[in-house]
XYZ file of C-alpha atoms in Angstrom:
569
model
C 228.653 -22.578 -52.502
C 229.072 -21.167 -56.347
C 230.269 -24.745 -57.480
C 227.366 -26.755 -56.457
C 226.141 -28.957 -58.728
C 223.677 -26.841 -61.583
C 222.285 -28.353 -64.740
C 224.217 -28.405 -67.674
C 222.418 -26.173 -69.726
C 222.820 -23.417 -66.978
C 227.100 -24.040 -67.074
C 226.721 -23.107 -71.107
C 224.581 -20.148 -70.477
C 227.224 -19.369 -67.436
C 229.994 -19.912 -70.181
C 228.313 -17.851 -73.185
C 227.775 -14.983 -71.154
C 231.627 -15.519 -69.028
C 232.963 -12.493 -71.198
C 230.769 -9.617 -70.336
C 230.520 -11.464 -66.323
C 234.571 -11.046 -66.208
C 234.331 -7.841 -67.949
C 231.948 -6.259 -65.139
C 233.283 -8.895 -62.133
C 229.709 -8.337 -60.798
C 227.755 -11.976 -60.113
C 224.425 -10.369 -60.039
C 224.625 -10.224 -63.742
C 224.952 -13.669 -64.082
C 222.051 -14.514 -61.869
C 219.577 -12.171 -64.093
C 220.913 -13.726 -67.143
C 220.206 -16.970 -65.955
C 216.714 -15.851 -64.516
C 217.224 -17.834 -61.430
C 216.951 -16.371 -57.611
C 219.932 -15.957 -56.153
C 219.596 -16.743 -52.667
C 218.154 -20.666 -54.094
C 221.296 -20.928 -55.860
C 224.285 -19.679 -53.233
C 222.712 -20.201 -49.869
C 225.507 -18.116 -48.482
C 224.223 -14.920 -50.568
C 222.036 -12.895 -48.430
C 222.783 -13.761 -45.723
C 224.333 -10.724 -43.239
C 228.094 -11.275 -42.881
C 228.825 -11.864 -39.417
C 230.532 -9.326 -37.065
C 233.814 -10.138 -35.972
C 232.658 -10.749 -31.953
C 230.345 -13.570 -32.742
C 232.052 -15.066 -35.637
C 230.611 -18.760 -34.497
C 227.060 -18.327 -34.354
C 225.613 -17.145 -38.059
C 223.529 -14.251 -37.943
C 219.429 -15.107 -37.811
C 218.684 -11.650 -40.370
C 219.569 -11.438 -44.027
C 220.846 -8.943 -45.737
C 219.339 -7.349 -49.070
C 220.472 -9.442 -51.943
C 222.917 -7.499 -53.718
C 224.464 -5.287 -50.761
C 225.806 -7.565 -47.785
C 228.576 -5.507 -46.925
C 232.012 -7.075 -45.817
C 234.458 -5.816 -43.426
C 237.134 -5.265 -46.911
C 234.825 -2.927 -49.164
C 233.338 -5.970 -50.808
C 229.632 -6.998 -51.494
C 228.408 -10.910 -51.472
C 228.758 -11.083 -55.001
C 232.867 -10.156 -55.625
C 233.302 -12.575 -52.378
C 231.012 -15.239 -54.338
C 233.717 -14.653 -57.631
C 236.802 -14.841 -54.918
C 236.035 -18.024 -53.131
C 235.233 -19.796 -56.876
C 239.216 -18.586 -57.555
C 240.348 -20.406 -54.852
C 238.745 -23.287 -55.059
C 239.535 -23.143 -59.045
C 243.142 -22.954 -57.743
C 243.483 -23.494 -53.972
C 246.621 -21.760 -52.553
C 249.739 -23.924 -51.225
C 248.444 -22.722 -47.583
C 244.788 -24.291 -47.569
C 245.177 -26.739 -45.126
C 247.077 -26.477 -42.103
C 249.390 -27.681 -39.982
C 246.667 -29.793 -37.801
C 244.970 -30.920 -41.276
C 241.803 -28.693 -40.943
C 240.389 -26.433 -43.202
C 242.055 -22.854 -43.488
C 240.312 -20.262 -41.150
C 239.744 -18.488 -44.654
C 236.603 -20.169 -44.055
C 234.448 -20.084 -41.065
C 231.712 -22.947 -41.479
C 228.730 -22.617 -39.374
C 229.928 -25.754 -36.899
C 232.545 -24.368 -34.361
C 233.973 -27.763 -34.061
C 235.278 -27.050 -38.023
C 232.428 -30.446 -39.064
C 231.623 -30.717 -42.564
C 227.610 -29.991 -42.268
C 225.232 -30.345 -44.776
C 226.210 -28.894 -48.101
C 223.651 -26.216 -47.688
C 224.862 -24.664 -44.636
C 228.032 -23.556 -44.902
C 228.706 -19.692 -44.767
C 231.233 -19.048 -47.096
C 233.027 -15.880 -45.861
C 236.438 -15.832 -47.354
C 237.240 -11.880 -45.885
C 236.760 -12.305 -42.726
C 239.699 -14.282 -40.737
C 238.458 -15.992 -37.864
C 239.611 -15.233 -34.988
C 241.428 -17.680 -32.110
C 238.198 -18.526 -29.578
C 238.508 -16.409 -26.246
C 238.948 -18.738 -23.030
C 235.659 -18.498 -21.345
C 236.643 -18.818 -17.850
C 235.056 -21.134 -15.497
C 232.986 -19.149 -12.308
C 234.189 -19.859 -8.864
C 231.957 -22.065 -7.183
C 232.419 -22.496 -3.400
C 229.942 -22.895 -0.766
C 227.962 -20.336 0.245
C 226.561 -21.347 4.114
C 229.004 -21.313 7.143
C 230.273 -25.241 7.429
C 229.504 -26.424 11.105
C 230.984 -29.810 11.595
C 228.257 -31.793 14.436
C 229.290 -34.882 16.191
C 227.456 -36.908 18.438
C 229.071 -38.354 20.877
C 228.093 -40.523 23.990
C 227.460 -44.006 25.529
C 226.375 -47.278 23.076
C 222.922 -47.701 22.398
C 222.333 -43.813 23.371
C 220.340 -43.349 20.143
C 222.913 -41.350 18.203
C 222.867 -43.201 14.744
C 219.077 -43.058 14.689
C 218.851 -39.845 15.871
C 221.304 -38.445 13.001
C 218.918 -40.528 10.160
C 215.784 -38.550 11.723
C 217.722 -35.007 11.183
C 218.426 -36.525 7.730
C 214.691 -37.422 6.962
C 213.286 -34.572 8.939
C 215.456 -32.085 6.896
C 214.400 -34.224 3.238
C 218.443 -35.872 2.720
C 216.956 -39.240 2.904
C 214.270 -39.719 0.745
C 210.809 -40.909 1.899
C 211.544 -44.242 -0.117
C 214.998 -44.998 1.160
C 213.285 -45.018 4.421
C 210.521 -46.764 3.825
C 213.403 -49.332 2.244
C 215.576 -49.334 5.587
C 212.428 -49.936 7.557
C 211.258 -53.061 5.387
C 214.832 -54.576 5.407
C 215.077 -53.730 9.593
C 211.926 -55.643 10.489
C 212.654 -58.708 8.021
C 215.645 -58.816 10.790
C 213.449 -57.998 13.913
C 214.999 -55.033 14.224
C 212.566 -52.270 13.069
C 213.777 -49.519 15.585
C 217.138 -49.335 13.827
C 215.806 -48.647 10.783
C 216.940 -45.085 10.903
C 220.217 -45.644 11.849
C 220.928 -47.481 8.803
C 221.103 -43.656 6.876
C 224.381 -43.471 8.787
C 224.990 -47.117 9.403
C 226.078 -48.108 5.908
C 228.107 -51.205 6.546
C 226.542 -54.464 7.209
C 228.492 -55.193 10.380
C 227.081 -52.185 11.933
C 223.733 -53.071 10.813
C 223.502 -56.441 11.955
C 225.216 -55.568 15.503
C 223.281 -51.955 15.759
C 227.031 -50.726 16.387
C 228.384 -47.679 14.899
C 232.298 -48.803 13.986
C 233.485 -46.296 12.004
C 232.663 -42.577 12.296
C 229.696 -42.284 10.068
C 228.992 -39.162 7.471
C 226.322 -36.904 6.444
C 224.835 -33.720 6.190
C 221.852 -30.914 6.326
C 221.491 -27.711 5.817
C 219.218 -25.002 7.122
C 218.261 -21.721 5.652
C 221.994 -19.797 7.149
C 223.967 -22.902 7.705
C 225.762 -26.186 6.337
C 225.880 -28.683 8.691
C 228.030 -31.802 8.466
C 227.091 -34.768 10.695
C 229.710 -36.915 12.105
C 228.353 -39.852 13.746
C 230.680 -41.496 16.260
C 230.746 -44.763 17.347
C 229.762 -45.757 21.112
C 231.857 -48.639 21.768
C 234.440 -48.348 23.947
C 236.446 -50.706 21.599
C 236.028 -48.139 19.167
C 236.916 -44.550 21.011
C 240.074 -44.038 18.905
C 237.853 -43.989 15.810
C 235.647 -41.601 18.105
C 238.443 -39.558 19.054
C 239.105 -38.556 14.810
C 235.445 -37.797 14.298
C 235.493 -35.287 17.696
C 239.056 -33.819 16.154
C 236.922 -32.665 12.963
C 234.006 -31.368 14.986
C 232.948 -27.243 15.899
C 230.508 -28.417 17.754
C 229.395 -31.630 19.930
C 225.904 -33.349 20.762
C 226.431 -35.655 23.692
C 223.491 -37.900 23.498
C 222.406 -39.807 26.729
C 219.509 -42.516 27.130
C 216.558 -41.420 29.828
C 215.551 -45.408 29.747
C 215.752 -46.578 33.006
C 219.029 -48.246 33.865
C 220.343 -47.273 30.625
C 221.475 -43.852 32.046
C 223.155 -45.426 34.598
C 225.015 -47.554 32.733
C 226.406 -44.833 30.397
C 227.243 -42.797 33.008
C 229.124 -44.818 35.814
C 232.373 -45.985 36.110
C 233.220 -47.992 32.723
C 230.444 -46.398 30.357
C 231.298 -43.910 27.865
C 229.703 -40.828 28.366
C 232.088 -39.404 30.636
C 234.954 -40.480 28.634
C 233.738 -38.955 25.418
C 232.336 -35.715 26.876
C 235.948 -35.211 28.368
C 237.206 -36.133 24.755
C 235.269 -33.944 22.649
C 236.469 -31.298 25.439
C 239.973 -32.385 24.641
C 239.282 -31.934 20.944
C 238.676 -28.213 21.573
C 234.696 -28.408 20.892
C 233.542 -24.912 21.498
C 230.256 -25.830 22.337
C 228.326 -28.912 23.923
C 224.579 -29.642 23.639
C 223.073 -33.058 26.165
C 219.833 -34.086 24.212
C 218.304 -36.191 26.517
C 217.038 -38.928 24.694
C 214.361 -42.302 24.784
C 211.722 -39.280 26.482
C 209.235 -41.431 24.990
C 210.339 -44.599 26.619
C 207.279 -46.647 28.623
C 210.049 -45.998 31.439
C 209.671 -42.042 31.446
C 206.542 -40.805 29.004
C 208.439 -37.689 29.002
C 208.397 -37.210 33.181
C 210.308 -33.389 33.892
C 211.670 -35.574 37.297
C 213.404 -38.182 34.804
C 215.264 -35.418 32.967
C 215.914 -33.458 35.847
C 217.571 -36.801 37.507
C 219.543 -36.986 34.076
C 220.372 -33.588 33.813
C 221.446 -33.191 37.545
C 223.466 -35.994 37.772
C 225.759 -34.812 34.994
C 226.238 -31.656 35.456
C 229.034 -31.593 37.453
C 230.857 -33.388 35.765
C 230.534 -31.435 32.914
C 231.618 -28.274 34.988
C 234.594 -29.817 36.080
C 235.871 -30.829 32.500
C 235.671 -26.843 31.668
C 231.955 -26.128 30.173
C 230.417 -23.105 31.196
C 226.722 -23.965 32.062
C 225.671 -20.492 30.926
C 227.426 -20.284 27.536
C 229.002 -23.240 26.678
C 225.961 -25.862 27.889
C 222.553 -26.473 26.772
C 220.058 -29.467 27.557
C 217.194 -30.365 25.777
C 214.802 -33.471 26.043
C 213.614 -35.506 22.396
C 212.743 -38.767 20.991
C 214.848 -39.909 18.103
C 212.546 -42.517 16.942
C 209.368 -40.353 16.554
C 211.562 -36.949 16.094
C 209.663 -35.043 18.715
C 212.235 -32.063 19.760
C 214.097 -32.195 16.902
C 212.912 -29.880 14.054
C 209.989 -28.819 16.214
C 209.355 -28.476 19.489
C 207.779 -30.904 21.687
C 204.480 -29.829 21.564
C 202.943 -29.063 25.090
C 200.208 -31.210 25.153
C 202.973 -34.076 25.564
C 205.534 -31.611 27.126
C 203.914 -28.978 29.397
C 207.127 -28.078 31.461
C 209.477 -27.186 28.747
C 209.609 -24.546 26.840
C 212.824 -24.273 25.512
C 213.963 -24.481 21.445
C 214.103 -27.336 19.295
C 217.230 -28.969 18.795
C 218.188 -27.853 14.291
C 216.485 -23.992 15.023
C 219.125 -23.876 18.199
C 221.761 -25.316 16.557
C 221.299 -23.193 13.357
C 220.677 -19.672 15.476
C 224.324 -20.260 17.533
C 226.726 -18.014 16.950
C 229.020 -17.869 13.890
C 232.627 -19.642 14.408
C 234.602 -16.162 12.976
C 237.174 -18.354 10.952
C 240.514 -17.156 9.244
C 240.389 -17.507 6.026
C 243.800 -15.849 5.729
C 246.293 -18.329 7.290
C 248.005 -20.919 5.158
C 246.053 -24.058 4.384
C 246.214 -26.738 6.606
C 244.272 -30.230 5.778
C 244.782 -33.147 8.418
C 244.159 -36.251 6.135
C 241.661 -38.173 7.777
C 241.008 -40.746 5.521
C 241.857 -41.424 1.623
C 240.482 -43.921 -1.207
C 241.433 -44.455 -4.609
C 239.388 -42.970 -7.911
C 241.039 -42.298 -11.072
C 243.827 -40.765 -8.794
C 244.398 -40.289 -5.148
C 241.291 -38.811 -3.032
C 241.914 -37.417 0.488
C 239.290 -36.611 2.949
C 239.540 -34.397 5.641
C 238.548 -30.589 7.534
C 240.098 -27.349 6.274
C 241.629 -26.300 9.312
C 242.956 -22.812 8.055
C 243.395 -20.721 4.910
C 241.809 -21.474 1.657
C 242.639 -24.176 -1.496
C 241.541 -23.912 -4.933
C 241.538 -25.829 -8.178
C 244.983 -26.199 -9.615
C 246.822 -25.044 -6.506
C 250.256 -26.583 -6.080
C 250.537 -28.000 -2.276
C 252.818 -30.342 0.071
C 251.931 -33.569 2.011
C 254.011 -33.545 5.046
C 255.633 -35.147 6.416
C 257.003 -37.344 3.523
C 257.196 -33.228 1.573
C 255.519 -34.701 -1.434
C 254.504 -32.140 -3.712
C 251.224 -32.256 -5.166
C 248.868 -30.782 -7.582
C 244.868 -29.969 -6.751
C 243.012 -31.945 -9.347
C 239.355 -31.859 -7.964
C 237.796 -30.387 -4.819
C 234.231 -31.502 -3.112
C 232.680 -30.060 -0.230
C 230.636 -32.771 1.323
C 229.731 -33.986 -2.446
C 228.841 -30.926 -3.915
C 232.282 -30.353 -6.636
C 233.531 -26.788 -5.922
C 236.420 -24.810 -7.116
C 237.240 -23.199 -4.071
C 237.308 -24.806 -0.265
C 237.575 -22.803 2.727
C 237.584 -23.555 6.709
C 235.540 -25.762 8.637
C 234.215 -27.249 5.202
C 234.761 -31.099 5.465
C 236.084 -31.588 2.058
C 237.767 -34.567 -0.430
C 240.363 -33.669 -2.829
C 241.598 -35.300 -5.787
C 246.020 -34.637 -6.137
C 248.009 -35.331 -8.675
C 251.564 -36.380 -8.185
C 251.517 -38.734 -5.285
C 250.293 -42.611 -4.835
C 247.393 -43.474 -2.559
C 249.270 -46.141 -0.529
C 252.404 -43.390 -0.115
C 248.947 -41.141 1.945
C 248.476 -42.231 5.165
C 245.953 -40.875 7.727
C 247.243 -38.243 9.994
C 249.433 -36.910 7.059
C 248.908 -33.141 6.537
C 248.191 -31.136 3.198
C 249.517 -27.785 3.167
C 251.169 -24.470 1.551
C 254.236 -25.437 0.699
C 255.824 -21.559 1.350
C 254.569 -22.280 4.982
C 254.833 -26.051 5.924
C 253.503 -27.753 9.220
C 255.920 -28.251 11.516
C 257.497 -31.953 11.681
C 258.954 -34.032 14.491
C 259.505 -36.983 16.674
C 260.253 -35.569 19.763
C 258.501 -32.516 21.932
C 257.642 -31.362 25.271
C 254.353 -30.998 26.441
C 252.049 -30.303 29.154
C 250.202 -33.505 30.463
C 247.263 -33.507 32.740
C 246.961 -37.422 33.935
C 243.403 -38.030 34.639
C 243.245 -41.360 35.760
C 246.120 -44.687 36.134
C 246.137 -46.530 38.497
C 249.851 -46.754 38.971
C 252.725 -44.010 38.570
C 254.041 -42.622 35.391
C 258.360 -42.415 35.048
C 260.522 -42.134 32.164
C 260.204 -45.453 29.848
C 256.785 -45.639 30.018
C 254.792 -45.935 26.736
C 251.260 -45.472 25.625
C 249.384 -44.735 22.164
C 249.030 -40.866 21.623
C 246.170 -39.507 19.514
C 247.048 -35.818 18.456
C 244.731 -34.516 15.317
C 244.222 -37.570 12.922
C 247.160 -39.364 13.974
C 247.491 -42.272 16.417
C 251.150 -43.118 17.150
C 252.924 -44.435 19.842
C 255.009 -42.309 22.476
C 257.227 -43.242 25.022
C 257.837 -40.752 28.277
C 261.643 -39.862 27.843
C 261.745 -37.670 30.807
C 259.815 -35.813 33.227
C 260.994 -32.027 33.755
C 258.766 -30.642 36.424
C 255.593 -30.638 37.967
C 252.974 -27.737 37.823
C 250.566 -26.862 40.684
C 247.387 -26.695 39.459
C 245.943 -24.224 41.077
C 248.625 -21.199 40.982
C 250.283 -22.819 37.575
C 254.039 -22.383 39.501
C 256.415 -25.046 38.389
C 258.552 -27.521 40.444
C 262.395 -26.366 40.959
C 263.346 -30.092 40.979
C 262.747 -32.890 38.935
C 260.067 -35.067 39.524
C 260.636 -38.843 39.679
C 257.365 -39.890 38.540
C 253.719 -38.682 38.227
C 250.594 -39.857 39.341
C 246.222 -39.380 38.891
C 245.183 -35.998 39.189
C 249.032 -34.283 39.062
C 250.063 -31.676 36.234
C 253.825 -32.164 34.609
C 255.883 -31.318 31.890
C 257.629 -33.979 30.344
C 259.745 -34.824 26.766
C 257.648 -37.136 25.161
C 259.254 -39.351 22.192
C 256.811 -40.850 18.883
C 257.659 -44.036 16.977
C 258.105 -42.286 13.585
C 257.952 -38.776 12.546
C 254.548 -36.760 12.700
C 253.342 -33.437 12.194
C 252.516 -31.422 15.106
C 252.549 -27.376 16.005
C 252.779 -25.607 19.332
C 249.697 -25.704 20.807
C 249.929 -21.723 20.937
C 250.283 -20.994 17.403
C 247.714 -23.752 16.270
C 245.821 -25.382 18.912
C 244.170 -28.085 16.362
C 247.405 -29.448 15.745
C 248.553 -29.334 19.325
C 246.684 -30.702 21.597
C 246.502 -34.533 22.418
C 245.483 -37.622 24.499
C 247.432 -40.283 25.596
C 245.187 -43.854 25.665
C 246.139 -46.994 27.803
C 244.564 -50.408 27.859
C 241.810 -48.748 26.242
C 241.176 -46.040 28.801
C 242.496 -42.175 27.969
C 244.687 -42.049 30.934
C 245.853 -38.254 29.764
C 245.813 -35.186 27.934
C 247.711 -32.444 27.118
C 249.626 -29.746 25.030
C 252.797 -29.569 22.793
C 254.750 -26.637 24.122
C 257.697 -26.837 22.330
C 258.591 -29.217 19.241
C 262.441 -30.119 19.518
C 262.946 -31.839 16.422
């Protein structure tokens, strides 16, 4: 700057010669009088004035000494003479409102930060402009979201094989692994050790028992796959029953071990119970990965599988999969990964020839979503973090940062603070991602599972009373108004009481009763007015068939399912 600090006899030259510099008002005089380089003495001089688009960022170039234009007519030198004024006799104005220095001058830190004295460009013509809003680029996930769960009997192998399609595909590190392995066998329990990727919780690793519906995911060159790992238990199938409401698509995973098959399958185990339920859950497609091949028991015999494979079959038919669309087996090992990424090579394998389970999964067809409907978020789960997180699938329509929305049914609105699809923080969600969102405006403990986030200009529909469509698949005793059992529709689990039955439906021609039906029994189709506890959202299964379709659970069996036809209020 002109006033930095110059030796004294300089100032009385300066001052000798202050007549003929005021006379001419041109500073390159004083510099040859003085015999001293300009550009040592005002850093600022010579240097090109910066163009009004990039007024942060000082130009690299200089400018010849005594010609750096300015944007007003002026060279360096009269804007050398003007700043010296000012800072002779700063105006009333120099500081602003805020405290900081006048944009008269534009320092070479953006942030307004006194620097060193030497670098500060002095440019008292040009006014700096206000800074232009960069804004932020959309980021959203770029891979179709497939939501996978595996389903099926305890002990089937589904936690371990989920942590081999997380090593196999590099989510789990080699070391984590190797980790999980050491800890397993200090608790004699090395075959677990790659369950323990989805088994986080020490009560599932101590029992080998999947509890809560465990999370991950993979993805493949066109796809991003979330894995939902369900427990086996039967004590557990409601907590199976909100992993297989999330899911696109379902792996029912069944044990080729001898007697362990069996087990699963008969009266009492849970494969049956959980293909029916991911069925119920609207799972477009089901894949049976036969697993334990490797077992001293088979050593991956074709007559083993084909026993497996047979035996299930019709069962699967009857619950409404299409063996030639809708169906595919496949036989692997989850401990040693064989049919997973690759296929079983033929050596071990001779008679099958068929894909490998990821390169199927990843080649099926894609889901077609709307992204155009309103946005519809059945809270799954929620957590506290700086503000209220909610986990859950998009359903329909899309959500982005910022957006105002509603929780029903308590019609809470809230703001969008933060979105992440399956950890990855995104500006923009879409469906079939399996997302957590940050909201602003509403307590954690006032966000209950089963609650729904949505457009407020197009709410879910709310009730405690509706007529449905129940199938009863298996009680022992008859059904009449009064009786109650726990109803799992979406996320929610609430408990319904029959108010009355209207009629019955024949199965096979769909005509309805003309009279009404005292009670209902196994294997009969009615429609009855069904009552909840409390008020829960709910749509006609017609309009939204996520939101509408249900199972009704008694003394831990799923005695039911059906449809909503018609909320009534």
């Amino acid at each position: 700057m002109a006033n930095v600090g110059a030796p004294d006899s300089w100032e009385q030259q300066a001052d000798a010669d202050a007549g003929s510099a005021a006379a001419s008002n041109d500073m390159s005089t004083k510099f040859s009088t003085l015999n001293v380089n300009a550009m040592e003495f005002v850093p600022s001089f010579g240097m090109k004035v910066n163009s009004s688009d990039d007024k942060d960022s000082p130009s690299d170039s200089a400018a010849p000494e005594d010609s750096a234009p300015l944007t007003n007519g002026q060279t360096v030198p009269d804007q050398e003479e003007a700043v010296r004024k000012m800072e002779d006799n700063p105006p009333a104005d120099w500081e602003t409102a805020d405290g900081d220095v006048d944009p008269l001058l534009t320092p070479d830190d953006p942030d307004g930060d006194e620097g060193d004295e030497g670098d500060d460009v002095v440019n008292e013509a040009i006014i700096k402009p206000k800074k232009k809003l960069v804004q932020a680029e959309e980021t959203k996930s770029k891979r179709e979201h497939v939501n996978v769960v595996f389903i099926g009997h305890v002990d089937a192998g589904k936690s371990t094989i989920g942590g081999q399609i997380m090593s196999l595909t590099g989510m789990v590190d080699k070391r984590t692994l190797e980790k999980y392995e050491r800890e397993a066998r200090e608790k004699s329990r090395e075959s677990w050790y790659l369950s323990w990727a989805l088994d986080t919780n020490q009560e599932e690793r101590d029992k080998g028992k999947t509890v809560e519906v465990g999370r991950a995911y993979f993805e493949t060159e066109k796809k991003h796959f979330t894995i939902l790992d369900a427990p086996g238990h039967k004590s557990f199938v409601p907590n199976m029953i909100g992993g297989a409401a999330q899911a696109d698509l379902a792996v029912l995973v069944i044990s080729a071990r001898k007697g362990e098959f069996e087990t699963g399958f008969d009266r009492g185990g849970q494969t049956r119970e959980h293909a029916m339920l991911a069925k119920t859950a609207g799972v477009k497609h089901l894949v049976v990965l036969i697993n334990k091949m490797d077992d001293p028991t088979v050593l991956w015999a074709e007559e083993r599988y084909n026993e497996c494979r047979d035996k299930i079959l019709p069962y699967l038919k009857k619950l409404g999969f299409n063996p030639a669309k809708d169906l595919t087996f496949m036989p692997v090992s989850g401990l040693t990964g064989l049919g997973l990424k690759e296929s079983v090579p033929q050596e071990i394998c001779p008679w099958y020839s068929g894909s490998a389970f990821i390169p199927f999964i990843d080649n099926l067809p894609s889901l077609n979503r709307k992204t155009d409907g309103p946005f519809i978020l059945p809270v799954v789960d929620k957590y506290k973090d700086m503000g209220t997180v909610v986990m859950g699938k998009v359903e329909s329509g899309e959500c982005k940062k910022g957006m105002s929305l509603i929780i029903m049914p308590n019609r809470t609105s809230v703001i969008v603070d933060q979105l992440w699809s399956d950890d990855d923080e995104v500006t923009s969600i879409g469906p079939g991602e399996n997302v957590k969102i940050k909201v602003k405006g509403i307590e954690e403990e006032d966000v209950s599972p089963g609650f729904v986030l949505c457009d407020p200009s197009n709410p879910i529909k709310t009730g405690r009373m509706f007529d449905a469509q129940v199938v009863i698949l298996e009680h022992k005793s008859i059904i009449c108004a009064g009786y109650s059992a726990v109803m799992h529709i979406h996320c929610v689990a609430e408990e319904v009481t029959v108010k009355a039955l209207i009629c019955l439906v024949d199965k096979k021609t769909g005509d309805k009763s003309k009279t009404r039906p005292r009670f209902v029994k196994q294997d009969q189709v009615a429609i009855m007015r069904i009552e909840c506890a409390g008020i829960i959202c709910l749509e006609r299964f017609k309009l939204f068939p996520q939101m509408g379709r249900f199972t009704l659970r008694d003394e831990g069996k799923t005695i039911a399912i059906g449809k909503v036809l018609k909320v009534i209020e």
